[in-house]
Every structure is written in C-alpha cells, then in structure tokens.
Amino acid sequence: MAFTLEDIVGQFGGEVVGDASHRVGSLAPLDQAAPDQLAFLANPKYLSQVESTRAGAVLINADDLAKLASREGRNFIVTPNPYAYFARIAQTFIDLAAPKPVPGVHPGATVDPSAQIAASAVIGPNVTIEAGVVIGERVRLDANVFIGRGTQIGEGAHLYPNVTVYHGCKLGDRIIVHAGAVIGSDGFGFAPDFVGEGDARTGNWVKIPQVGGVSIGPDVEIGANTTIDRGAMADTVIEECVKIDNLVQIGHNCKVGAYTVIAGCAGIAGSTTIGRHCMIGGAVGIAGHVTLADYVIVTAKSGVSKSLLKPGMYTSAFPAVDHADWNRSAAIMRNLDKLRDRIKALEAATAAHASTDKA
Amino acid sequence: MAFTLEDIVGQFGGEVVGDASHRVGSLAPLDQAAPDQLAFLANPKYLSQVESTRAGAVLINADDLAKLASREGRNFIVTPNPYAYFARIAQTFIDLAAPKPVPGVHPGATVDPSAQIAASAVIGPNVTIEAGVVIGERVRLDANVFIGRGTQIGEGAHLYPNVTVYHGCKLGDRIIVHAGAVIGSDGFGFAPDFVGEGDARTGNWVKIPQVGGVSIGPDVEIGANTTIDRGAMADTVIEECVKIDNLVQIGHNCKVGAYTVIAGCAGIAGSTTIGRHCMIGGAVGIAGHVTLADYVIVTAKSGVSKSLLKPGMYTSAFPAVDHADWNRSAAIMRNLDKLRDRIKALEAATAAHASTDKA
Amino acid sequence: MAFTLEDIVGQFGGEVVGDASHRVGSLAPLDQAAPDQLAFLANPKYLSQVESTRAGAVLINADDLAKLASREGRNFIVTPNPYAYFARIAQTFIDLAAPKPVPGVHPGATVDPSAQIAASAVIGPNVTIEAGVVIGERVRLDANVFIGRGTQIGEGAHLYPNVTVYHGCKLGDRIIVHAGAVIGSDGFGFAPDFVGEGDARTGNWVKIPQVGGVSIGPDVEIGANTTIDRGAMADTVIEECVKIDNLVQIGHNCKVGAYTVIAGCAGIAGSTTIGRHCMIGGAVGIAGHVTLADYVIVTAKSGVSKSLLKPGMYTSAFPAVDHADWNRSAAIMRNLDKLRDRIKALEAATAAHASTDKA
C-alpha cells in the first residue's frame, strides 16, 4: 500500500513541490522517517530537521518552506496546517490497515425484535439492545455495550466495549464513545424532606425522577469511564464536535456548546451552560447553575463557582512547591486578615506621625 | 391514566382546596402546565406564576397559599413540602408508565446453582452470579452485572448495566447502583518492604490482603462509575439513605453516616469516618483516618486533611478569576512570609520612632 | 488448616523464639487474637498489647522484642518487617481458603480462533478475546473482560470483571487490574483546524490517530475504573511494581517509573514522565509534558504544572477551615498585590521619615 504525492493531494488537498510521482506508504517523525515515509513540520523550531530528514516527503506550510536553505532533492506537500493534514492522512492509513469488521449482529448479542438495526452495523458479542432502539448505518457497538429502550445511535458511531447508554438518549452521527463511559444515568437530585434538627431530625431524601434524556450532537468524542447524566425534565445537551476526555462528570441538564474541549477528571455540576469553543482544563470543577461564555478557557485544577460571562482565561490553582515553603505561606494565608489589620495599624501610625511632623 | 385530586391525597397525604374531583394525568412546570396536569410551587419567588398558570392543580404550602390574591377557579393540594410531594408523585407516574420487566433469569445469564434468587427478581442478559449469592424479591440486575460469591442483594434493589459487585458484600433493600459502579474492589494497601536508599534501594511493595467486605444500608443510591473499596479486615460501611453521585471514590474501611450526600468526583481516602447528615461537595478530597462530625458541610473542591469535629461549613477552595490577576496574587502568595517579615520590620521601625518621639 | 511456626519460617523466613511446634491457622489483631492465631506488631506504640495478647505467636522485629519485659510462655517470629511478613502470610492463607477456579474457557466466552490461551488460564463468562491475543499461564479473566486484537497478557495476571483492554497492549506477569478499568483507550489528541475568530470561526478539530499502545510491567496493580490511554505514536509505559489506585487517569505517552504509587482520583496529563519510587497523593493533578525525578512525593490535592527535578515533598493544597474565615482570607488573597503596594508605600514613608529624623 503506497500512494503517490499526487494521489494524496488529490484526496486531501495541498500542493506538491518536488516529485509528485514519489510514493509513500506510512508516516513517521522527521528524524526517523525513511524515503517511503511521509513526515510533517508543525513547529518551526524543528526546521533544521527538515534539512536533514530522509523522509520521502514533508508536510509543511508555505512560510516554513520559504525559510529552507535548500529544497534540493526533497519533496513537499504544502498546506496551511500540516498537523491537521497529517492527522487526516494518518487516520486514512490506519483505516486501510485495520481489520474490517463484518456487518451483522453477533449471535451472542441480545436484541429486542422492535429495535431497528441498519444492515451495515456491526453489533458485537454480549451487546444488549432494548425495545425501540434505532441503530444507524455503519455503527459499531463493541462487546458488552448496553443500549436502553428507545435510544437512537447515529450513522458511523463507534461505541467501545462496556459502554452503557440508558433509555431515551440520542447520539449523533460519527460519535465515538470510549470504553466504560456511561450516558444517561440519573441526575443527582433529591428533595430534602426532613423535620427537626440534630439528633431529633426525622424524614428522608426523596428522589427527584429524572425523565429527561441526553442529546449528543454529531462528531462528539467521549472518553473512557466518563459519565453524562440524563436531565431531570429536559435533556442534557452536548453540541456537535465537543471533545471530552476520560473520567469527566457532566451533571444533569448541562449544556456544552459546540467545539468545546473538556480535559480529563473535570467535573461539571448540574444545569450549567458552557459556551462554544471553550477549553476546560484537567480536573477543573464547575459549580451548578452557572454560565460560561463562548471562548472561555479555564486552566487545569481551577474551580469555577460563578458565571464567567466574558471570553478569556480564568484560573484559581497554585503550582506545587517545596512542602515546607508551602506550609509556611499557607499558615499566613489562613490569617491574612490579621496581616491586613497590622498594615492598617501601621498606616494609621504613619499618618498620625506625618501630621505630628507637619505640626 | 388520570387521577382525581382526592385519589392523590388519599395516597400521598395533603389537603385539597378546590374541586377534589378534578383529574390530572401528568406533571409539568407552572408556566407550561395544562388543565389536566399537576404543577408545584417550591420557591415563593414564582408565586406570580401560580396566579397565571393553567395547571389543573398546584402543589403549594399553606403559607404561600395564604399569599395568593385569589384562589378563584383554581385547585390546590396543600402540603408542607411541595417539592418532595412532587418528587413522590412523579416517581409513581413514571413507574406506572414504564414497561414492566418480566421476572426471571435471562437465558444468557450465568448463575451458580448454589445462588438463591427470589422468584420476582429480574436477571438480565450476560449477568454473572457466583456461588452462594442471595438475591432478594423484586431485585433488578441489568445486563452484564457481576455479583461475586456470597454477596447479598436486598429486596427491590436495582443494579444498572455493567455494575460489578465483588464477593462477600451486602447491599441493602431498595439500593440503586448506576451503571459501571464497582463495589468491593481491593482497598489500596501495600506494606513497604524496601532496604537501602536511592539507586541502591531494593525490595518491593507487599500487597496487604483485603479480606473485609462492603456493607451498604437500605435506600442508598450510588452513581455511575463510582468505586467503593472493600475493607482490609473489617467492612467498609455505607449507612442507610446515603446518596452518592458519579465518579466518587470511597477508600477501604471508610464509614459514611446515614443521610449523608456526596457529590460527584469526590474522593475519600481509607479509614475515614463521615458523620450523619453531612454534605460533601463535588470534587472534595478527604484524607484518610480522619473523622467528620454529623452535619458537616464541605464546599466543592475543598480538601480536608484533619478531623472536623464540629458541625458547620468548611472550605479551602478559591473561585477562578482572570488568569493574569490570579498569577500576580499567586506569586506573592508563594512568598507571604517575606511580606510578613516586611510588616514586622515596619512595626519595629514605627515602634522605635514612637519611643524616639516620646523621648 | 494449621501450620507450625517452624513450617512458617521455613517458607517465609525469620526466626522462631519460643515453641516452634505451636500451630496457628489464621491471623488476627493483637487485641483479638486467640491461641491458634498469629498477630503482628508493626508499630512500637502497641508494645503493651504484646504483653497482654492471647495470640499463639506474634510477628515482631528484634528491637521491639528486646523491649518486652517478659517473653515467658509466649511465641514469636522475629523478622525485620513484621507488617510485610504479615501481608505475605495473609495472602497465602487467603489463597488456600479461596475457591480454586477451574482452568478453561467458559462456554459463554467469545474467543477468536487465532488467540493463544494457556491451558491453565481461567476465562470467565462473556469474555471477548480478539484475534492474535496471547494469554499466559494461570491468567484469570473474569466475566465481561474484553481483550482487543494482538494484546498480550502475562502469566498469573488477574483481570476483574468488566475490564476493557484495547488492541495492541502488553500487560506484564502477575498484573492485577480491578473491575471497570480501561487500558489502551485513545489518547486525547486533536489538531485545531480553525480559521477566523469569534462567530466567524469555521473549521473543526481533527482527531490525531493514536497508534501507540500501552506497555505495563510485571507486578503492577491498577484500581477500579482507572483509565490508561494508549500512546499517540510510541507506547504509554507503566514500569514494574507500580501501584495505581481507583479512578486515576493516565494520559497518552506518560511514563511511570518502577515502584511508584499513585493514589485515587489523581490525573496525569499526556507525555509526562514520573520517576521511580515516587508517591503521588490522592486527587493530585499533573500537567502534560513535565518530568518528576525519582523519589518525588506530591501531597494530596496538589497540582503540578512544572517539572520537579529534585527528590522531595511538594505541595499546593490548603486544608479546609471554617467557611467564613476562609472567605475573609480568600478575598484578601485575590488582592494581595494591593496589600503589597500598601507595604511598599509604608516602607517609603518610613524611610523618608528616618532620613528626615537624621537630618
């Protein structure tokens, strides 16, 4: 399997500089690539590697190409975004190399007769599909996936093993859900019904039924063991092209805007709205019932307790330092008001003194 | 399916004001409800919506009812806690509408002959039940649930798909466990058995066998992909009516008191005791071997490193602010001791000056 | 089942002081042990319990033994590390007592004909094993485990129920993976391919194919619902004897050095290298592309944003305190630069005053 540079730009765009009939069959980093491999330059600081690479061709943007001392004997595909170009072509090479799953329903799957399953779908062993489910063309449900009654899975979606999707959810076309993720579990809602205080308190929590669903747009990717709760009345909504990492929790009735990315271990409490094109860092926590504007960036480990209505970068995390140094500062931090009061007293004394001096 | 208001108060309590023979068949928010629907007022700030609602009846408390300008042509069910009342009736409506699972063991389940399974239990496809397990009446084990040897599941419990319960655990009546949760995995315990320092260190970690179980009281709810470890010698204990959200980690030999709620992404290290009626916020971390009194509230993203022996609210988290502003303060924070020393020096200079003045 | 103290030291080392023919059959804490039980002293503060215990024998180190007022009528096994000794012997007792799983492949498992499965392996119900997988001797794969194509599982490994291992991974001998863990899911990598700003932005995220695997050394233990992503090009690497708790996220292309322990809810972003013998506390977050030296300790809930190149303990977490007190200090913290400016002004005033005085 090898392709001419001409074939490649025919499919992916860009322009060949050099020998368009040169063939490449795989991808490699600049410093390791062989003449039958394609490399890429995403960061100009590695420009010198382009000068010395043995790669059969290099993906490069026009600015960086112009900086090269010599193009002699080298081949290039010129594209504005070599990294994205690389990603697209790599995916194609992988798809060509991967074993093709055979369409059909594995005999070990359990499928309700009322479910509609497209003929090109691949349903793995021990998958359970309940009543009224609709599975689109070319969907892959890997081993042990569970799809609850009435849920719809869009075309080309791929759910990895041990994923659970509860009833009444909608997953868009080409969505990818990694292993162990749970979509549509009950939101965390309980009405307090207690009387009395302290040891005399009686009563209980009353579960608020969660009758909304989860609605996920096309081209969303959801990480391993991530959880997205169903809404209480209306749906929890994840818009198109959102990318969510592993072990993320998204509470009931949240809405996450298109193109937003959420890194691992982040947690978003219920009824919060996140705008489009946001970037939520790893282990960020966001309170319930707040709103983040479009283009908000929250850096890793920060906590958001109020709405952030302007685009921009927000932070509340400290970097780890020497333990003893930290503890020294942390002890003072706990009494910052006393430190401030001492400054106030000094200011008063200095002011009094100044007026004495003038007098 | 519609019920008279009289039927409803007969089952759930409260008092009808208006036409007790009026029929409602579903629930809706005040501003959307139709004459055959039941709405509720939980927050007096929405009182004006009660004046304009088209709902067939409104759940309301006596104080709010007294504030209404007119009750003319309207129906009410008066109850001290309309929100909890709403939750209970909603659950009933949902239970009536949901498909009734058929009791019995799915032919794709794997059940040890020594397990005792109540006749009314519903055992789904690909469920595995090991030797000596006891499953109570009306239990639902959804697809791919695993129950280890000797574990007991109380009446009316519902374990969603892909839940794993290890051997030797006890789950109380009516417990709900959401998909992907793991109960009874080994606690994280290793004895260091190393000799020497640095590169010369030899030896290894020795696993401490975890031979306790997990004991969970009735009416507990456990969120998706939450993990609760088994005890080292004695059991990890979750008391009745505790509510635990998604992606929570509870270490070995913890004890969580009745009615306590724990929000998503919280982590509780081993051998910690949490009192009754506590509220643990999202992403809170609690160290091992500490004790929290009854009625302790820890706000979201805070860290607890010492026992909190008095009821009250505790915090150690900052809200995210503009990134540059934060970094400016954070840099000073790292040297708070120097700031304090400068204040000390000023205080000394001011005191010296004052005595000079007096002199 | 009971063993003489002589039998025990024959197998586990150490030296008997007292009656080497005395038999013990189980383990118990010092204050609860009976004459046919073995107890241990790991912490000298419990030395008085050794004086009063009814245990048939006590594991103790030579220093502590020397401190005892009397050894009269008591039996001891003397060993430098009684806790590790206890752990080893406890594991043996448990292994002897546990039901022996019967080697073979459960008829409900789905195994590709090209997979190589050792005769002594135990493959549970609903396990899926894809093409080219290699399963070593005495491996246990519990119910619903999924092993992707070409993955290798070393001898004596135990994967608990509902574990997912993607294709192309290598798991070392004697590895333990707890329920629900996911190994080899795609790393979180997307190339931005957007043009324009704000509402005019067009384009999309392009998925970076993740074609590396995960390589895990022998004697590693991985907690429930933990996720370890596969590498983008090269492997994610977990070296031998690493111990990882529940709900931990390890990003693509991380390398975790031998003997390091990582507590629950920690998250490590991609391409980070952690040294050997490190201790990463619960809920710690570590940024991507940083390096931690050997013997680094990061305390619970801290965040690491830069490399830590020297051994030692690092921290950036505050302990929770009274909510109102915290908020008072936190408000000042947000304006620490203003506090510092006031100190500067005071210093200037004091210096001016001092020079006036001299004048």
JSON list of C-alpha atoms in Angstrom, two decimals, chain A residues 124-262:
[
{"chain": "A", "resi": 124, "resn": "GLY", "atom": "CA", "xyz": [-20.56, -7.33, 18.94]},
{"chain": "A", "resi": 125, "resn": "PRO", "atom": "CA", "xyz": [-20.82, -10.17, 21.42]},
{"chain": "A", "resi": 126, "resn": "ASN", "atom": "CA", "xyz": [-22.92, -9.71, 24.57]},
{"chain": "A", "resi": 127, "resn": "VAL", "atom": "CA", "xyz": [-24.35, -6.43, 23.36]},
{"chain": "A", "resi": 128, "resn": "THR", "atom": "CA", "xyz": [-27.84, -5.73, 24.68]},
{"chain": "A", "resi": 129, "resn": "ILE", "atom": "CA", "xyz": [-30.26, -3.64, 22.62]},
{"chain": "A", "resi": 130, "resn": "GLU", "atom": "CA", "xyz": [-33.65, -2.91, 24.12]},
{"chain": "A", "resi": 131, "resn": "ALA", "atom": "CA", "xyz": [-37.02, -2.18, 22.57]},
{"chain": "A", "resi": 132, "resn": "GLY", "atom": "CA", "xyz": [-37.42, 0.66, 20.10]},
{"chain": "A", "resi": 133, "resn": "VAL", "atom": "CA", "xyz": [-33.72, 1.36, 19.70]},
{"chain": "A", "resi": 134, "resn": "VAL", "atom": "CA", "xyz": [-32.58, 2.73, 16.33]},
{"chain": "A", "resi": 135, "resn": "ILE", "atom": "CA", "xyz": [-29.01, 1.97, 15.18]},
{"chain": "A", "resi": 136, "resn": "GLY", "atom": "CA", "xyz": [-27.73, 3.82, 12.10]},
{"chain": "A", "resi": 137, "resn": "GLU", "atom": "CA", "xyz": [-25.63, 2.68, 9.16]},
{"chain": "A", "resi": 138, "resn": "ARG", "atom": "CA", "xyz": [-22.05, 1.57, 9.82]},
{"chain": "A", "resi": 139, "resn": "VAL", "atom": "CA", "xyz": [-22.44, 1.87, 13.61]},
{"chain": "A", "resi": 140, "resn": "ARG", "atom": "CA", "xyz": [-20.06, -0.30, 15.66]},
{"chain": "A", "resi": 141, "resn": "LEU", "atom": "CA", "xyz": [-21.18, -1.48, 19.06]},
{"chain": "A", "resi": 142, "resn": "ASP", "atom": "CA", "xyz": [-18.34, -3.40, 20.67]},
{"chain": "A", "resi": 143, "resn": "ALA", "atom": "CA", "xyz": [-18.65, -6.20, 23.21]},
{"chain": "A", "resi": 144, "resn": "ASN", "atom": "CA", "xyz": [-20.92, -5.73, 26.24]},
{"chain": "A", "resi": 145, "resn": "VAL", "atom": "CA", "xyz": [-22.38, -2.41, 25.12]},
{"chain": "A", "resi": 146, "resn": "PHE", "atom": "CA", "xyz": [-25.85, -1.75, 26.53]},
{"chain": "A", "resi": 147, "resn": "ILE", "atom": "CA", "xyz": [-28.39, 0.44, 24.71]},
{"chain": "A", "resi": 148, "resn": "GLY", "atom": "CA", "xyz": [-31.57, 1.22, 26.65]},
{"chain": "A", "resi": 149, "resn": "ARG", "atom": "CA", "xyz": [-35.05, 1.34, 25.18]},
{"chain": "A", "resi": 150, "resn": "GLY", "atom": "CA", "xyz": [-35.82, 3.99, 22.60]},
{"chain": "A", "resi": 151, "resn": "THR", "atom": "CA", "xyz": [-32.26, 5.31, 22.31]},
{"chain": "A", "resi": 152, "resn": "GLN", "atom": "CA", "xyz": [-31.02, 6.36, 18.86]},
{"chain": "A", "resi": 153, "resn": "ILE", "atom": "CA", "xyz": [-27.44, 5.99, 17.63]},
{"chain": "A", "resi": 154, "resn": "GLY", "atom": "CA", "xyz": [-26.45, 8.00, 14.56]},
{"chain": "A", "resi": 155, "resn": "GLU", "atom": "CA", "xyz": [-24.61, 6.75, 11.47]},
{"chain": "A", "resi": 156, "resn": "GLY", "atom": "CA", "xyz": [-20.98, 5.77, 11.75]},
{"chain": "A", "resi": 157, "resn": "ALA", "atom": "CA", "xyz": [-20.91, 5.94, 15.57]},
{"chain": "A", "resi": 158, "resn": "HIS", "atom": "CA", "xyz": [-18.45, 3.70, 17.41]},
{"chain": "A", "resi": 159, "resn": "LEU", "atom": "CA", "xyz": [-19.12, 2.64, 20.98]},
{"chain": "A", "resi": 160, "resn": "TYR", "atom": "CA", "xyz": [-16.22, 0.75, 22.55]},
{"chain": "A", "resi": 161, "resn": "PRO", "atom": "CA", "xyz": [-16.65, -2.20, 24.95]},
{"chain": "A", "resi": 162, "resn": "ASN", "atom": "CA", "xyz": [-18.60, -1.95, 28.18]},
{"chain": "A", "resi": 163, "resn": "VAL", "atom": "CA", "xyz": [-20.27, 1.37, 27.34]},
{"chain": "A", "resi": 164, "resn": "THR", "atom": "CA", "xyz": [-23.72, 1.88, 28.86]},
{"chain": "A", "resi": 165, "resn": "VAL", "atom": "CA", "xyz": [-26.30, 4.17, 27.24]},
{"chain": "A", "resi": 166, "resn": "TYR", "atom": "CA", "xyz": [-29.55, 4.39, 29.17]},
{"chain": "A", "resi": 167, "resn": "HIS", "atom": "CA", "xyz": [-33.01, 4.67, 27.60]},
{"chain": "A", "resi": 168, "resn": "GLY", "atom": "CA", "xyz": [-34.28, 7.69, 25.72]},
{"chain": "A", "resi": 169, "resn": "CYS", "atom": "CA", "xyz": [-30.97, 9.20, 24.58]},
{"chain": "A", "resi": 170, "resn": "LYS", "atom": "CA", "xyz": [-29.88, 10.45, 21.15]},
{"chain": "A", "resi": 171, "resn": "LEU", "atom": "CA", "xyz": [-26.27, 10.08, 19.97]},
{"chain": "A", "resi": 172, "resn": "GLY", "atom": "CA", "xyz": [-25.26, 11.90, 16.82]},
{"chain": "A", "resi": 173, "resn": "ASP", "atom": "CA", "xyz": [-23.54, 10.66, 13.69]},
{"chain": "A", "resi": 174, "resn": "ARG", "atom": "CA", "xyz": [-19.90, 9.63, 13.90]},
{"chain": "A", "resi": 175, "resn": "ILE", "atom": "CA", "xyz": [-19.81, 9.94, 17.69]},
{"chain": "A", "resi": 176, "resn": "ILE", "atom": "CA", "xyz": [-17.03, 7.97, 19.42]},
{"chain": "A", "resi": 177, "resn": "VAL", "atom": "CA", "xyz": [-17.59, 6.73, 22.96]},
{"chain": "A", "resi": 178, "resn": "HIS", "atom": "CA", "xyz": [-14.68, 5.04, 24.72]},
{"chain": "A", "resi": 179, "resn": "ALA", "atom": "CA", "xyz": [-14.89, 2.01, 26.95]},
{"chain": "A", "resi": 180, "resn": "GLY", "atom": "CA", "xyz": [-16.78, 2.13, 30.20]},
{"chain": "A", "resi": 181, "resn": "ALA", "atom": "CA", "xyz": [-18.44, 5.50, 29.60]},
{"chain": "A", "resi": 182, "resn": "VAL", "atom": "CA", "xyz": [-21.97, 5.89, 30.94]},
{"chain": "A", "resi": 183, "resn": "ILE", "atom": "CA", "xyz": [-24.52, 8.09, 29.20]},
{"chain": "A", "resi": 184, "resn": "GLY", "atom": "CA", "xyz": [-27.95, 8.82, 30.58]},
{"chain": "A", "resi": 185, "resn": "SER", "atom": "CA", "xyz": [-27.60, 7.75, 34.21]},
{"chain": "A", "resi": 186, "resn": "ASP", "atom": "CA", "xyz": [-29.93, 9.52, 36.63]},
{"chain": "A", "resi": 187, "resn": "GLY", "atom": "CA", "xyz": [-29.02, 13.07, 37.56]},
{"chain": "A", "resi": 188, "resn": "PHE", "atom": "CA", "xyz": [-28.20, 13.64, 41.23]},
{"chain": "A", "resi": 189, "resn": "GLY", "atom": "CA", "xyz": [-31.42, 15.16, 42.52]},
{"chain": "A", "resi": 190, "resn": "PHE", "atom": "CA", "xyz": [-33.11, 14.63, 45.87]},
{"chain": "A", "resi": 191, "resn": "ALA", "atom": "CA", "xyz": [-35.67, 16.79, 47.62]},
{"chain": "A", "resi": 192, "resn": "PRO", "atom": "CA", "xyz": [-34.95, 17.16, 51.35]},
{"chain": "A", "resi": 193, "resn": "ASP", "atom": "CA", "xyz": [-37.99, 16.15, 53.38]},
{"chain": "A", "resi": 194, "resn": "PHE", "atom": "CA", "xyz": [-36.71, 16.42, 56.92]},
{"chain": "A", "resi": 195, "resn": "VAL", "atom": "CA", "xyz": [-38.25, 17.80, 60.10]},
{"chain": "A", "resi": 196, "resn": "GLY", "atom": "CA", "xyz": [-36.37, 18.78, 63.26]},
{"chain": "A", "resi": 197, "resn": "GLU", "atom": "CA", "xyz": [-32.72, 19.39, 63.95]},
{"chain": "A", "resi": 198, "resn": "GLY", "atom": "CA", "xyz": [-29.72, 17.40, 65.13]},
{"chain": "A", "resi": 199, "resn": "ASP", "atom": "CA", "xyz": [-30.44, 14.04, 66.74]},
{"chain": "A", "resi": 200, "resn": "ALA", "atom": "CA", "xyz": [-34.18, 14.81, 66.59]},
{"chain": "A", "resi": 201, "resn": "ARG", "atom": "CA", "xyz": [-34.16, 15.10, 62.81]},
{"chain": "A", "resi": 202, "resn": "THR", "atom": "CA", "xyz": [-36.56, 12.76, 61.05]},
{"chain": "A", "resi": 203, "resn": "GLY", "atom": "CA", "xyz": [-37.52, 12.36, 57.42]},
{"chain": "A", "resi": 204, "resn": "ASN", "atom": "CA", "xyz": [-35.59, 11.43, 54.32]},
{"chain": "A", "resi": 205, "resn": "TRP", "atom": "CA", "xyz": [-34.30, 12.43, 50.91]},
{"chain": "A", "resi": 206, "resn": "VAL", "atom": "CA", "xyz": [-36.92, 12.00, 48.18]},
{"chain": "A", "resi": 207, "resn": "LYS", "atom": "CA", "xyz": [-35.56, 11.07, 44.79]},
{"chain": "A", "resi": 208, "resn": "ILE", "atom": "CA", "xyz": [-36.46, 13.52, 42.03]},
{"chain": "A", "resi": 209, "resn": "PRO", "atom": "CA", "xyz": [-37.29, 11.39, 38.99]},
{"chain": "A", "resi": 210, "resn": "GLN", "atom": "CA", "xyz": [-35.00, 12.09, 36.09]},
{"chain": "A", "resi": 211, "resn": "VAL", "atom": "CA", "xyz": [-37.17, 11.94, 32.99]},
{"chain": "A", "resi": 212, "resn": "GLY", "atom": "CA", "xyz": [-35.12, 13.99, 30.55]},
{"chain": "A", "resi": 213, "resn": "GLY", "atom": "CA", "xyz": [-32.60, 12.30, 28.30]},
{"chain": "A", "resi": 214, "resn": "VAL", "atom": "CA", "xyz": [-29.16, 13.07, 26.88]},
{"chain": "A", "resi": 215, "resn": "SER", "atom": "CA", "xyz": [-28.86, 14.59, 23.43]},
{"chain": "A", "resi": 216, "resn": "ILE", "atom": "CA", "xyz": [-25.42, 14.49, 21.84]},
{"chain": "A", "resi": 217, "resn": "GLY", "atom": "CA", "xyz": [-24.59, 16.09, 18.52]},
{"chain": "A", "resi": 218, "resn": "PRO", "atom": "CA", "xyz": [-22.52, 14.65, 15.68]},
{"chain": "A", "resi": 219, "resn": "ASP", "atom": "CA", "xyz": [-18.72, 14.25, 15.76]},
{"chain": "A", "resi": 220, "resn": "VAL", "atom": "CA", "xyz": [-18.52, 14.26, 19.54]},
{"chain": "A", "resi": 221, "resn": "GLU", "atom": "CA", "xyz": [-15.86, 12.10, 21.22]},
{"chain": "A", "resi": 222, "resn": "ILE", "atom": "CA", "xyz": [-16.33, 10.91, 24.81]},
{"chain": "A", "resi": 223, "resn": "GLY", "atom": "CA", "xyz": [-13.51, 9.43, 26.89]},
{"chain": "A", "resi": 224, "resn": "ALA", "atom": "CA", "xyz": [-13.21, 6.22, 28.84]},
{"chain": "A", "resi": 225, "resn": "ASN", "atom": "CA", "xyz": [-15.28, 5.95, 32.04]},
{"chain": "A", "resi": 226, "resn": "THR", "atom": "CA", "xyz": [-16.74, 9.43, 31.56]},
{"chain": "A", "resi": 227, "resn": "THR", "atom": "CA", "xyz": [-20.29, 9.90, 32.86]},
{"chain": "A", "resi": 228, "resn": "ILE", "atom": "CA", "xyz": [-23.01, 12.13, 31.43]},
{"chain": "A", "resi": 229, "resn": "ASP", "atom": "CA", "xyz": [-26.26, 12.25, 33.39]},
{"chain": "A", "resi": 230, "resn": "ARG", "atom": "CA", "xyz": [-29.72, 12.47, 31.90]},
{"chain": "A", "resi": 231, "resn": "GLY", "atom": "CA", "xyz": [-31.77, 15.61, 32.54]},
{"chain": "A", "resi": 232, "resn": "ALA", "atom": "CA", "xyz": [-34.40, 15.94, 35.23]},
{"chain": "A", "resi": 233, "resn": "MET", "atom": "CA", "xyz": [-37.15, 17.20, 32.90]},
{"chain": "A", "resi": 234, "resn": "ALA", "atom": "CA", "xyz": [-35.44, 18.48, 29.74]},
{"chain": "A", "resi": 235, "resn": "ASP", "atom": "CA", "xyz": [-32.37, 16.88, 28.12]},
{"chain": "A", "resi": 236, "resn": "THR", "atom": "CA", "xyz": [-28.72, 17.25, 28.97]},
{"chain": "A", "resi": 237, "resn": "VAL", "atom": "CA", "xyz": [-27.23, 18.59, 25.73]},
{"chain": "A", "resi": 238, "resn": "ILE", "atom": "CA", "xyz": [-23.76, 18.13, 24.20]},
{"chain": "A", "resi": 239, "resn": "GLU", "atom": "CA", "xyz": [-23.49, 20.01, 20.93]},
{"chain": "A", "resi": 240, "resn": "GLU", "atom": "CA", "xyz": [-21.61, 18.96, 17.82]},
{"chain": "A", "resi": 241, "resn": "CYS", "atom": "CA", "xyz": [-17.83, 18.45, 17.73]},
{"chain": "A", "resi": 242, "resn": "VAL", "atom": "CA", "xyz": [-17.38, 18.61, 21.50]},
{"chain": "A", "resi": 243, "resn": "LYS", "atom": "CA", "xyz": [-14.39, 16.54, 22.69]},
{"chain": "A", "resi": 244, "resn": "ILE", "atom": "CA", "xyz": [-14.49, 15.12, 26.23]},
{"chain": "A", "resi": 245, "resn": "ASP", "atom": "CA", "xyz": [-11.59, 13.28, 27.83]},
{"chain": "A", "resi": 246, "resn": "ASN", "atom": "CA", "xyz": [-11.61, 10.37, 30.33]},
{"chain": "A", "resi": 247, "resn": "LEU", "atom": "CA", "xyz": [-13.24, 10.35, 33.78]},
{"chain": "A", "resi": 248, "resn": "VAL", "atom": "CA", "xyz": [-15.20, 13.54, 33.23]},
{"chain": "A", "resi": 249, "resn": "GLN", "atom": "CA", "xyz": [-18.54, 14.04, 35.02]},
{"chain": "A", "resi": 250, "resn": "ILE", "atom": "CA", "xyz": [-21.27, 16.12, 33.41]},
{"chain": "A", "resi": 251, "resn": "GLY", "atom": "CA", "xyz": [-24.32, 16.69, 35.57]},
{"chain": "A", "resi": 252, "resn": "HIS", "atom": "CA", "xyz": [-27.98, 16.73, 34.61]},
{"chain": "A", "resi": 253, "resn": "ASN", "atom": "CA", "xyz": [-29.29, 19.48, 32.35]},
{"chain": "A", "resi": 254, "resn": "CYS", "atom": "CA", "xyz": [-25.86, 20.84, 31.48]},
{"chain": "A", "resi": 255, "resn": "LYS", "atom": "CA", "xyz": [-25.43, 22.23, 28.01]},
{"chain": "A", "resi": 256, "resn": "VAL", "atom": "CA", "xyz": [-21.97, 22.11, 26.41]},
{"chain": "A", "resi": 257, "resn": "GLY", "atom": "CA", "xyz": [-21.53, 24.27, 23.31]},
{"chain": "A", "resi": 258, "resn": "ALA", "atom": "CA", "xyz": [-20.09, 23.12, 20.01]},
{"chain": "A", "resi": 259, "resn": "TYR", "atom": "CA", "xyz": [-16.30, 22.63, 19.60]},
{"chain": "A", "resi": 260, "resn": "THR", "atom": "CA", "xyz": [-15.64, 22.90, 23.33]},
{"chain": "A", "resi": 261, "resn": "VAL", "atom": "CA", "xyz": [-12.98, 20.54, 24.74]},
{"chain": "A", "resi": 262, "resn": "ILE", "atom": "CA", "xyz": [-13.02, 19.21, 28.29]}
]
